[in-house]
Amino acid sequence: MRLVKVAAAQMGPIQKADDRQTVVARMVELLRKAAEAGCDLVVYPELALTTFFPRWYMTSEDEVDAWFETEMPNEATRPLFELAAASRIAISFGYAERTPEGRHFNTAIMTDRAGRIIGRYRKIHLPGHREVDPARPHQHLEKRYFEPGDLGFPVWRNLDGILGMCICNDRRWPETYRVMGLQGVEMIVLGYNTPATNSHAADEPPARRLFHHRLVIQAGAYQNSTWVVAVAKAGTEDGHPLFGGTAIVHPNGEIVAEAQTLEDELVVHACDLDATRFGKATIFDFAAHRRIEHYGLITSRTGAIPPEQAAHGTKE
Amino acid sequence: MRLVKVAAAQMGPIQKADDRQTVVARMVELLRKAAEAGCDLVVYPELALTTFFPRWYMTSEDEVDAWFETEMPNEATRPLFELAAASRIAISFGYAERTPEGRHFNTAIMTDRAGRIIGRYRKIHLPGHREVDPARPHQHLEKRYFEPGDLGFPVWRNLDGILGMCICNDRRWPETYRVMGLQGVEMIVLGYNTPATNSHAADEPPARRLFHHRLVIQAGAYQNSTWVVAVAKAGTEDGHPLFGGTAIVHPNGEIVAEAQTLEDELVVHACDLDATRFGKATIFDFAAHRRIEHYGLITSRTGAIPPEQAAHGTKE
C-alpha cells in the first residue's frame, strides 16, 4: 500500500467582485479542514483565485491582465503556501499566469510537502472561441485570453508516487491521459469550471453534461489504470451556473467519492497508488498490447479528413 | 437525416461441437428477422462462425487450422451472403482468417447492400497470451493463434455514411476510435467474445466487467462523435460464460438500445448519421482543438516508462 489521502477541494462560486484575499481565505479554510482529516494532498479547481473570467468579453489589455498572476506564490496566495508547508500537505491549484515575457496561460501548479512548486502545467486543450459569438447565450473566450500550453503533459515524482496534471477541457481528450499513462502516471489531478448549460445547445439536459464529465474521467482512469481527482468550481457565478460533480476515480474506473453540494466542500479519499498496478500489468500492459505502427494519424493529422479526400482507408 | 436502421445481432453460445452450417442457419434466421424489421445493416459478433476457440490450448497445426476460413464467402456462409444480397442488407461479421500464405488473423468483413465484401479489418489489439498460464482459471490464447492485424483502422463509404470496424479488445483502446475519428467515422461496428470472469482476478464482480465494456464504448462514441454498435457472443460455451451487453451507442455517448438476453437476439435502432455532426462541429472539432505537437509519445513509445528513466517530464 502506498496511501495518499487526497482532499478534492471543491469551491463554490467566486463572484466577479470577490478579491483574491477573500478567495484565498476560503482555500485556507479548506486546507485547515484537510489537515484535520490527515490529508497528504489538496487539489483545488482551475482558475481557483478568481471568477471564471473567460465568460466576459474584454478588449482592454489592463482589464484582462488584472485577472492574471505575474508570480507564484504572490502576496495574496502566500498564506496558503505557508499553511501547506507548515502542515506538510502538497497542494495543486489553477490560476491565470502572465509570464515575464507577457505570455498568458491557463496554468496549474503542484507543490511538494514543503510548499515548493515542483510541477507546472499549462492547459493545452483550450475550448471556446476568440470573438463574441452572438449565437451563444454565454461566451467562452478561453482561446482569446490564453495561448495553448507549451509544456506538454509532464509527470512528477511526488508523495512517493507519479503524479500528473491537466485542466478542465483537457479531461475530454484521451490523448491527455495517454501521454501521462505512457510515463507511468498513478494519479492525475485536474480542476475545472464547466458551465451547466451547453452554449451550443441550450436544450442539452444538465444530466447529460454531468454524464459526459463522469464518462471521460472514468474512461481516462480505467484506460491508463490511474487515479483521477477532478475538482470543480461549482455553483452560480454572477448568474452563470457551473455544474459540480467533484469526484475521485479509482484506477478501475469507478467513482469512489463525489461531492454532494455546489459549495466549498472537501471530498476525501485515501488512494492506494498500488491499486494502479493491476491494470497496468494486465489488460493495459502497454508494452504487451499497444501497436503504435497503426496509430500514426493521431500525431500526423490534426483535423478529421473523410476518406474520399484521404489516401488512407480507401484502398478497398 | 441519414437513417441507417441497424440490427445488432447478438448470438448466444456456440458449442465446440456445433458445425458452421448450424451456426450460419442461426445467422440467417437473425437476418430474416432484421429484413422483416426493415433493417439496412446487420452486425454479428467476433468469430461468429465458431465457438471462441482461443480458450483451448492446441499444438497441432491441423487442429488449429480447422477453426479458420480460407476463403470468404465459402460454402458454409454462402446462404448468408445470398440472403443479405437478396434483402439489400449490408452485413458485418467476424471469423478466423487463414490467408493463402498461411497467415492467421482475427478478421471482420463488411459488405455493401449487394453482398459484396467492401471492407476487411484484422484485429490489432490481441489480448491474452501464447502459452498455457497455470495461474489462470481459463486460457485466452489469442496471441498464440493470431498475428496482429496489418491493415490499420480503415473506414469505408457505405450506406451513405462513413463506417469503420474494430474487434473486441480493440474497443478498450482510445487509439482505435481516434484513428477512425480522424477519418470522419460516423459508425463503428464491432463484435466481441468477452469472458464473464477476469482470468487475472477471479473476484472481479461481473457487474464491473460489464461496466468497463459500456464505459469504453460510450467514451469512444462521445469522444469521436460517432455511433458505436457493439455486438456480443453471449452465454455459456462449453462451461465458459461470456457476458452479453450488446449495445448501440449514440454519438453523444448514451446507450440507446441494449440486449436483454444472453441468446440470439436482435437489438434494433434507426441511427441518424447526421447526429454525428453536432459533436464533430463543436467540442470535438478536432481541427480547432487538437494539439498534435504534444501527443508525440502516443506514437513514439509503446510501453510506459516512469519519469526517472525518461528525459520527458523530469525537467522540473
XYZ file of C-alpha atoms in Angstrom:
632
model
C 0.000 0.000 0.000
C 1.163 3.489 -0.887
C -1.660 5.572 0.537
C -2.128 9.174 -0.493
C -5.036 10.722 1.337
C -6.444 13.245 -1.102
C -8.830 16.112 -0.491
C -10.583 17.248 -3.639
C -11.321 20.798 -2.516
C -14.373 21.802 -4.487
C -15.028 25.538 -4.395
C -18.380 27.204 -4.625
C -18.834 30.207 -6.886
C -16.495 33.211 -6.901
C -18.207 36.404 -7.937
C -16.549 38.961 -10.172
C -16.344 41.384 -7.267
C -14.603 38.947 -4.880
C -10.950 39.805 -4.329
C -8.041 37.319 -4.116
C -7.715 37.687 -0.340
C -11.309 36.611 0.218
C -10.882 33.612 -2.054
C -7.558 32.537 -0.554
C -9.136 32.709 2.901
C -11.688 30.126 1.702
C -8.872 27.975 0.307
C -7.015 28.236 3.610
C -10.133 27.150 5.465
C -10.459 24.084 3.209
C -6.772 23.322 3.774
C -7.233 23.557 7.533
C -10.059 21.004 7.364
C -7.959 18.753 5.153
C -5.132 18.910 7.672
C -7.545 17.897 10.435
C -8.601 14.964 8.268
C -4.956 13.890 7.886
C -4.727 14.553 4.161
C -1.481 14.426 2.157
C -2.665 16.362 -0.890
C -5.280 19.059 -1.502
C -6.443 19.748 -5.041
C -8.315 22.962 -5.894
C -10.119 23.918 -9.127
C -8.964 25.569 -12.331
C -8.631 29.365 -12.048
C -9.165 28.940 -8.341
C -8.330 32.530 -7.369
C -10.968 34.351 -9.399
C -14.311 34.040 -11.093
C -14.260 32.200 -14.430
C -13.450 35.447 -16.245
C -13.308 33.993 -19.810
C -17.083 34.306 -19.878
C -16.590 38.095 -20.087
C -15.579 39.830 -23.312
C -12.824 42.356 -22.656
C -10.811 44.493 -25.050
C -8.621 46.463 -22.671
C -5.275 44.830 -22.022
C -5.200 46.174 -18.478
C -8.670 44.871 -17.748
C -7.555 41.412 -18.956
C -4.241 41.421 -17.133
C -5.970 42.221 -13.843
C -7.154 38.570 -13.811
C -3.604 37.206 -14.200
C -0.848 36.489 -11.660
C 2.680 37.557 -12.554
C 4.363 35.482 -9.848
C 3.511 32.480 -7.718
C 3.429 32.420 -4.770
C 2.456 36.074 -4.522
C 1.191 38.235 -1.735
C -2.362 37.007 -1.966
C -1.531 33.294 -2.035
C 1.352 33.303 0.450
C -0.894 32.340 3.428
C -1.973 29.225 1.531
C 1.592 28.166 0.708
C 2.695 28.821 4.293
C -0.074 26.778 5.872
C 0.509 23.976 3.347
C 4.213 23.845 4.181
C 3.551 24.000 7.907
C 1.002 21.168 7.550
C 3.304 19.094 5.291
C 0.496 18.937 2.718
C 1.123 19.090 -1.010
C -1.294 21.304 -2.921
C -2.335 21.875 -6.521
C -4.428 24.722 -7.903
C -5.056 26.589 -11.106
C -4.626 30.271 -11.909
C -4.186 32.588 -14.866
C -0.451 33.010 -15.467
C 1.203 36.007 -17.119
C 4.873 35.344 -17.795
C 7.627 37.981 -17.590
C 7.520 37.997 -21.410
C 3.813 38.857 -21.322
C 2.533 35.455 -22.405
C -0.778 34.269 -20.999
C -1.550 30.706 -19.923
C -4.261 28.823 -18.049
C -1.916 27.188 -15.560
C -1.871 24.750 -12.659
C 0.938 24.177 -10.195
C 1.722 21.395 -7.776
C 3.850 21.618 -4.638
C 5.653 19.027 -2.575
C 5.020 18.712 1.168
C 7.427 21.569 1.811
C 5.299 24.003 -0.193
C 7.823 24.200 -3.029
C 6.384 24.327 -6.554
C 7.722 21.190 -8.207
C 5.359 20.982 -11.157
C 3.781 23.415 -13.574
C 1.242 22.579 -16.278
C -0.226 24.924 -18.876
C -3.610 23.982 -20.342
C -3.284 22.532 -23.821
C -6.885 21.952 -24.936
C -8.389 25.425 -24.760
C -12.102 25.301 -25.542
C -14.256 28.113 -26.827
C -13.543 30.948 -29.203
C -11.831 34.314 -29.686
C -14.531 36.850 -30.551
C -18.087 37.384 -29.314
C -20.364 34.744 -30.794
C -23.884 36.196 -30.867
C -25.357 32.720 -31.378
C -24.254 31.712 -27.883
C -26.275 32.578 -24.778
C -22.977 32.875 -22.908
C -19.419 33.331 -24.108
C -16.439 31.059 -23.532
C -13.400 33.084 -24.577
C -10.504 30.915 -23.466
C -8.986 30.995 -26.935
C -8.974 34.796 -26.660
C -7.227 35.149 -23.324
C -4.786 32.228 -23.303
C -2.345 30.625 -25.649
C -2.169 26.811 -25.700
C 0.163 25.303 -23.145
C 3.778 24.806 -24.181
C 4.967 22.318 -21.559
C 3.379 19.089 -22.803
C 1.901 16.680 -20.240
C 4.771 16.042 -17.820
C 4.528 13.893 -14.699
C 6.395 14.312 -11.431
C 7.570 12.105 -8.597
C 5.764 13.410 -5.553
C 4.285 11.834 -2.395
C 6.001 8.533 -3.196
C 4.156 8.276 -6.499
C 3.982 9.557 -10.072
C 1.582 12.463 -10.403
C 0.346 14.461 -13.379
C -1.957 17.393 -14.026
C -4.382 18.574 -16.638
C -7.084 21.234 -16.671
C -10.822 21.184 -17.407
C -11.403 20.530 -21.126
C -8.166 18.514 -21.298
C -10.094 15.772 -19.489
C -12.331 15.146 -22.515
C -9.339 14.173 -24.699
C -7.980 10.633 -24.401
C -4.600 11.888 -25.599
C -4.222 13.805 -22.314
C -4.407 10.688 -20.172
C -2.430 8.524 -22.588
C 0.601 10.777 -22.785
C 0.765 10.686 -18.990
C -0.071 6.969 -18.923
C 2.968 6.342 -21.098
C 5.026 7.945 -18.328
C 3.526 5.605 -15.753
C 1.227 8.143 -14.130
C -0.520 6.949 -10.958
C -2.663 9.979 -10.151
C -3.897 12.762 -12.391
C -5.261 15.846 -10.654
C -7.369 18.365 -12.523
C -9.585 21.324 -11.831
C -12.439 22.609 -13.932
C -15.050 25.331 -14.405
C -17.751 23.762 -16.554
C -20.923 25.652 -17.415
C -24.101 23.775 -16.516
C -25.515 24.573 -19.962
C -24.024 23.902 -23.390
C -23.546 27.221 -25.176
C -24.086 25.415 -28.498
C -27.260 23.593 -27.410
C -29.453 25.244 -24.818
C -31.717 22.179 -24.753
C -28.968 19.788 -23.650
C -30.136 18.375 -20.316
C -27.833 19.144 -17.349
C -27.732 15.439 -16.513
C -26.062 14.731 -19.855
C -23.402 17.371 -19.124
C -22.568 15.640 -15.860
C -22.676 12.233 -17.583
C -20.047 13.398 -20.094
C -17.853 14.684 -17.268
C -18.008 11.380 -15.429
C -17.629 9.352 -18.633
C -14.347 10.946 -19.653
C -12.686 10.921 -16.235
C -13.748 7.324 -15.640
C -12.551 6.185 -19.067
C -9.262 8.055 -18.677
C -8.680 6.437 -15.288
C -9.564 2.916 -16.445
C -7.729 3.031 -19.774
C -4.495 4.115 -18.077
C -5.072 2.460 -14.703
C -4.561 5.701 -12.812
C -6.353 7.597 -10.076
C -8.099 10.727 -11.316
C -9.009 13.556 -8.954
C -11.369 16.007 -10.679
C -12.253 19.170 -8.794
C -14.975 21.639 -9.702
C -15.595 25.254 -9.195
C -19.350 24.953 -8.780
C -22.486 26.981 -8.384
C -23.632 30.249 -9.892
C -21.097 32.981 -10.648
C -22.810 36.307 -11.438
C -25.796 34.468 -12.894
C -23.795 31.795 -14.755
C -24.242 28.278 -13.344
C -21.317 25.854 -13.209
C -22.008 22.205 -12.513
C -20.275 20.481 -9.618
C -19.503 16.792 -9.727
C -16.123 16.850 -7.988
C -15.063 13.203 -7.992
C -12.239 10.827 -7.175
C -11.937 7.935 -9.626
C -10.263 4.600 -8.861
C -7.827 3.131 -11.432
C -10.549 0.593 -12.231
C -12.734 3.461 -13.461
C -15.190 3.505 -10.576
C -16.023 6.707 -8.735
C -15.136 6.223 -5.064
C -16.127 9.648 -3.711
C -18.185 12.515 -5.089
C -19.290 15.985 -3.949
C -22.797 16.435 -2.582
C -23.075 20.223 -2.893
C -22.296 23.139 -5.218
C -20.333 24.908 -2.477
C -16.922 24.789 -0.802
C -16.682 21.106 0.093
C -13.909 18.601 0.746
C -14.202 15.206 -0.931
C -11.685 12.957 0.803
C -10.391 9.524 -0.103
C -7.286 7.566 0.874
C -5.978 6.474 -2.531
C -3.667 3.470 -2.677
C -1.231 4.132 -5.518
C -0.507 0.404 -5.643
C -4.076 -0.081 -6.885
C -2.766 1.178 -10.228
C -0.582 -1.905 -10.635
C -3.215 -4.466 -11.564
C -4.487 -2.719 -14.692
C -1.007 -1.648 -15.782
C 0.187 -5.270 -15.543
C -2.771 -6.949 -17.263
C -5.266 -5.564 -19.764
C -3.447 -2.212 -20.047
C 0.076 -3.576 -20.142
C 1.005 -1.123 -22.866
C 4.280 -2.828 -23.797
C 2.444 -6.098 -24.454
C -0.568 -4.777 -26.315
C -0.147 -1.339 -27.913
C 0.556 -1.276 -31.675
C 1.988 2.165 -32.358
C 2.582 1.337 -36.027
C -1.181 1.737 -36.546
C -1.645 4.964 -34.554
C 0.159 7.287 -36.954
C -2.786 9.541 -37.747
C -3.076 10.548 -34.090
C 0.126 12.551 -34.275
C 0.301 13.287 -38.006
C -3.208 14.684 -38.574
C -4.929 17.394 -36.519
C -8.416 17.590 -38.037
C -10.631 14.852 -39.457
C -10.410 14.112 -43.192
C -13.154 11.900 -44.657
C -11.968 9.027 -46.837
C -12.669 10.423 -50.296
C -10.098 13.108 -49.624
C -7.516 10.887 -47.958
C -5.443 8.052 -49.293
C -5.681 6.103 -46.024
C -8.636 3.771 -45.817
C -9.763 3.982 -49.396
C -7.889 1.014 -50.735
C -10.786 -1.388 -50.507
C -31.486 12.800 -41.573
C -29.413 9.934 -42.912
C -31.052 6.979 -41.213
C -29.314 3.625 -41.046
C -31.508 1.069 -39.343
C -29.064 -1.246 -37.616
C -29.635 -4.687 -36.161
C -27.010 -5.656 -33.616
C -27.343 -9.422 -33.993
C -26.236 -10.806 -30.658
C -25.570 -14.532 -30.772
C -25.993 -16.950 -27.929
C -23.284 -19.505 -27.227
C -21.759 -21.755 -29.892
C -20.530 -25.055 -28.506
C -17.313 -26.656 -29.670
C -19.288 -29.424 -31.353
C -21.541 -27.095 -33.381
C -20.684 -27.066 -37.084
C -20.601 -23.995 -39.367
C -23.865 -24.933 -41.091
C -25.782 -24.943 -37.822
C -24.337 -21.579 -36.846
C -24.956 -19.975 -40.239
C -28.571 -21.168 -40.074
C -28.917 -19.153 -36.859
C -27.309 -16.119 -38.526
C -29.688 -16.489 -41.470
C -32.651 -16.588 -39.106
C -31.465 -13.357 -37.442
C -31.032 -11.790 -40.886
C -34.556 -12.808 -41.852
C -35.949 -11.083 -38.774
C -33.834 -7.994 -39.473
C -35.222 -7.881 -43.007
C -38.759 -8.035 -41.627
C -37.855 -5.122 -39.344
C -36.639 -3.107 -42.345
C -33.006 -3.010 -41.330
C -30.199 -1.686 -43.534
C -27.272 -3.268 -41.690
C -26.844 -6.405 -39.577
C -23.785 -6.711 -37.342
C -22.753 -10.095 -35.897
C -20.126 -10.879 -33.245
C -16.398 -11.574 -33.438
C -15.574 -15.150 -34.512
C -19.253 -15.571 -35.314
C -18.964 -18.923 -37.068
C -17.455 -20.971 -34.233
C -17.037 -21.215 -30.524
C -14.436 -18.876 -29.025
C -11.691 -21.426 -29.698
C -8.759 -19.347 -28.277
C -9.796 -20.619 -24.853
C -8.481 -24.052 -25.899
C -4.770 -24.850 -25.971
C -3.862 -26.664 -29.173
C -0.490 -27.754 -30.532
C -1.485 -29.488 -33.755
C -1.455 -27.187 -36.763
C -4.330 -29.090 -38.360
C -6.395 -28.851 -35.215
C -5.836 -25.088 -35.171
C -6.480 -24.574 -38.854
C -9.816 -26.339 -38.612
C -11.157 -23.203 -36.898
C -10.039 -20.929 -39.744
C -11.687 -19.992 -43.058
C -9.511 -19.920 -46.153
C -11.980 -18.004 -48.301
C -14.965 -15.765 -47.756
C -17.714 -16.269 -48.754
C -17.299 -20.023 -48.593
C -19.678 -22.915 -48.844
C -20.881 -22.614 -45.267
C -21.515 -18.867 -45.334
C -22.896 -18.594 -48.887
C -26.564 -18.771 -47.748
C -25.977 -15.759 -45.512
C -24.380 -13.680 -48.289
C -27.143 -14.672 -50.711
C -29.979 -13.726 -48.384
C -28.201 -10.456 -47.494
C -27.837 -9.531 -51.165
C -31.438 -10.530 -51.945
C -32.623 -8.438 -48.977
C -30.357 -5.484 -49.889
C -28.930 -5.574 -46.370
C -25.288 -4.877 -45.613
C -23.716 -7.255 -43.098
C -20.603 -7.425 -40.946
C -19.260 -10.393 -39.033
C -16.051 -11.787 -37.648
C -14.230 -15.012 -38.409
C -10.793 -16.577 -38.143
C -8.982 -15.900 -41.426
C -6.180 -18.020 -42.868
C -4.583 -16.330 -45.866
C -3.243 -18.160 -48.930
C 0.226 -17.519 -47.466
C -0.776 -19.311 -44.267
C -1.063 -16.205 -42.084
C -3.692 -16.167 -39.351
C -5.829 -13.183 -38.396
C -8.876 -12.436 -36.263
C -10.849 -10.736 -39.005
C -14.110 -8.918 -39.660
C -15.640 -8.109 -43.030
C -18.321 -5.687 -44.120
C -20.471 -5.924 -47.242
C -22.448 -3.371 -49.191
C -26.146 -3.902 -49.898
C -25.265 -6.138 -52.849
C -23.465 -8.623 -50.616
C -20.026 -7.657 -51.911
C -17.233 -7.506 -49.362
C -16.118 -3.871 -49.406
C -14.204 -3.763 -46.129
C -11.870 -6.034 -44.245
C -10.395 -5.420 -40.806
C -7.854 -7.548 -38.945
C -7.824 -7.259 -35.147
C -4.901 -5.168 -33.936
C -5.152 -5.353 -30.129
C -4.896 -9.072 -29.441
C -5.377 -9.770 -25.743
C -4.163 -12.767 -23.805
C -1.034 -14.849 -24.097
C 0.824 -17.530 -26.089
C 1.405 -20.476 -23.756
C -0.692 -22.123 -21.064
C -0.715 -19.937 -17.968
C -1.393 -22.205 -14.996
C -2.274 -19.184 -12.835
C -5.374 -18.586 -14.927
C -8.631 -20.479 -14.357
C -9.239 -20.239 -18.104
C -6.907 -19.535 -21.003
C -7.094 -16.719 -23.540
C -4.667 -17.664 -26.298
C -5.328 -15.050 -28.964
C -1.660 -14.109 -29.095
C -0.935 -17.767 -29.887
C -3.345 -18.260 -32.760
C -3.362 -14.860 -34.475
C -0.865 -12.291 -35.578
C -1.743 -8.619 -35.033
C -3.740 -7.060 -37.832
C -1.798 -5.457 -40.670
C -4.465 -3.263 -42.258
C -4.665 -0.371 -39.778
C -8.072 1.072 -38.928
C -9.568 1.984 -42.299
C -13.052 3.402 -42.843
C -15.339 2.897 -45.806
C -18.130 4.784 -47.514
C -21.153 2.532 -47.193
C -24.911 3.068 -46.712
C -24.488 6.791 -47.394
C -22.113 7.149 -44.450
C -18.570 6.550 -43.239
C -18.256 3.228 -41.436
C -15.412 1.547 -39.595
C -14.781 -1.708 -37.777
C -12.849 -2.986 -34.824
C -12.973 -6.195 -32.804
C -13.474 -6.980 -29.120
C -10.421 -5.850 -27.120
C -9.774 -3.061 -29.657
C -12.732 -1.265 -28.063
C -10.820 -0.728 -24.812
C -8.153 1.359 -26.567
C -8.901 5.022 -27.290
C -6.419 4.916 -30.179
C -8.828 2.616 -32.054
C -11.646 5.137 -32.098
C -9.376 8.138 -32.627
C -7.677 6.798 -35.748
C -11.126 6.245 -37.265
C -12.397 9.549 -35.856
C -9.613 11.309 -37.732
C -11.103 9.823 -40.897
C -14.544 11.197 -40.054
C -16.085 7.901 -38.988
C -19.833 8.035 -38.326
C -20.458 4.457 -37.209
C -18.065 1.892 -35.753
C -19.288 -1.699 -35.691
C -17.602 -4.300 -33.548
C -18.145 -7.809 -32.310
C -16.777 -9.374 -29.161
C -16.473 -12.540 -27.078
C -15.753 -11.364 -23.551
C -15.463 -13.842 -20.669
C -17.757 -13.030 -17.761
C -14.843 -13.535 -15.359
C -11.418 -11.887 -15.367
C -8.787 -14.603 -15.739
C -6.382 -12.427 -13.721
C -8.828 -11.713 -10.896
C -11.465 -14.302 -10.128
C -13.025 -11.992 -7.528
C -13.780 -9.209 -10.009
C -17.560 -8.756 -9.899
C -19.361 -9.434 -13.217
C -21.044 -6.031 -12.940
C -17.647 -4.335 -13.143
C -16.814 -6.287 -16.300
C -19.973 -5.004 -17.953
C -19.315 -1.503 -16.609
C -15.905 -1.474 -18.307
C -17.453 -2.640 -21.564
C -20.045 0.130 -21.507
C -17.520 2.732 -20.319
C -15.157 2.248 -23.245
C -17.760 2.085 -25.993
C -19.571 5.112 -24.591
C -16.346 7.118 -24.242
C -15.197 6.108 -27.731
C -18.539 7.202 -29.201
C -18.660 10.528 -27.342
C -15.018 11.485 -27.835
C -15.280 10.978 -31.596
C -18.974 11.795 -32.009
C -19.715 8.510 -33.738
C -22.281 5.761 -33.432
C -20.889 2.559 -31.938
C -22.597 -0.790 -32.469
C -21.138 -3.420 -30.122
C -22.323 -6.986 -30.577
C -21.697 -9.866 -28.178
C -21.422 -13.563 -28.459
C -23.054 -14.307 -25.116
C -23.890 -17.127 -22.768
C -22.024 -20.255 -21.751
C -19.831 -22.053 -24.288
C -18.793 -25.499 -23.026
C -18.872 -24.270 -19.434
C -17.211 -20.882 -20.128
C -19.552 -17.904 -19.580
C -19.383 -14.863 -21.868
C -21.169 -11.703 -20.837
C -23.712 -10.146 -23.174
C -24.351 -6.432 -23.165
C -24.855 -5.927 -26.908
C -25.461 -2.181 -27.210
C -25.939 0.647 -29.658
C -24.344 3.925 -28.538
C -25.384 7.376 -29.751
C -22.665 9.863 -30.798
C -23.425 11.722 -27.554
C -22.251 8.653 -25.634
C -25.629 7.470 -24.424
C -26.754 3.875 -24.910
C -29.948 3.900 -26.955
C -30.622 0.146 -27.168
C -29.274 -2.859 -25.292
C -29.760 -6.637 -25.309
C -31.990 -8.225 -22.696
C -30.812 -11.840 -23.004
C -27.699 -13.986 -23.404
C -29.139 -15.648 -26.502
C -29.635 -14.969 -30.194
C -31.328 -11.560 -30.087
C -31.704 -8.582 -32.410
C -31.141 -5.137 -30.924
C -32.517 -2.665 -33.456
C -32.166 1.092 -33.686
C -32.590 3.574 -36.538
C -29.351 5.562 -36.307
C -29.267 9.042 -37.830
C -25.753 9.547 -39.152
C -26.367 13.299 -39.092
C -26.466 13.061 -35.289
C -22.673 12.796 -35.501
C -22.408 16.360 -36.807
C -23.043 18.282 -33.604
C -20.123 16.859 -31.615
C -17.770 16.939 -34.589
C -18.545 20.645 -35.130
C -18.332 21.782 -31.508
C -16.464 20.260 -28.563
C -14.771 17.609 -30.726
C -13.923 19.829 -33.668
C -10.513 18.221 -33.973
C -9.082 20.849 -36.317
C -9.898 23.602 -33.834
C -8.792 21.911 -30.633
C -6.322 19.046 -31.050
C -2.640 19.834 -30.345
C -0.682 17.065 -32.008
C 2.651 18.646 -31.084
C 2.051 17.400 -27.531
C 0.907 13.852 -28.415
C 4.258 12.534 -29.608
C 4.653 9.780 -27.016
C 1.457 8.099 -28.256
C 3.164 7.040 -31.462
C 6.814 7.059 -30.418
C 6.592 4.937 -27.254
C 4.878 1.564 -26.898
C 5.215 0.746 -23.214
C 5.135 3.025 -20.175
C 8.422 4.446 -18.897
C 8.351 6.108 -15.474
C 9.963 9.543 -15.244
C 13.269 8.650 -13.580
C 14.167 6.629 -16.655
C 12.883 9.099 -19.240
C 14.032 12.564 -20.172
C 10.473 13.765 -20.780
C 8.745 15.175 -17.727
C 11.742 15.361 -15.444
C 12.733 18.914 -16.141
C 11.000 20.372 -13.134
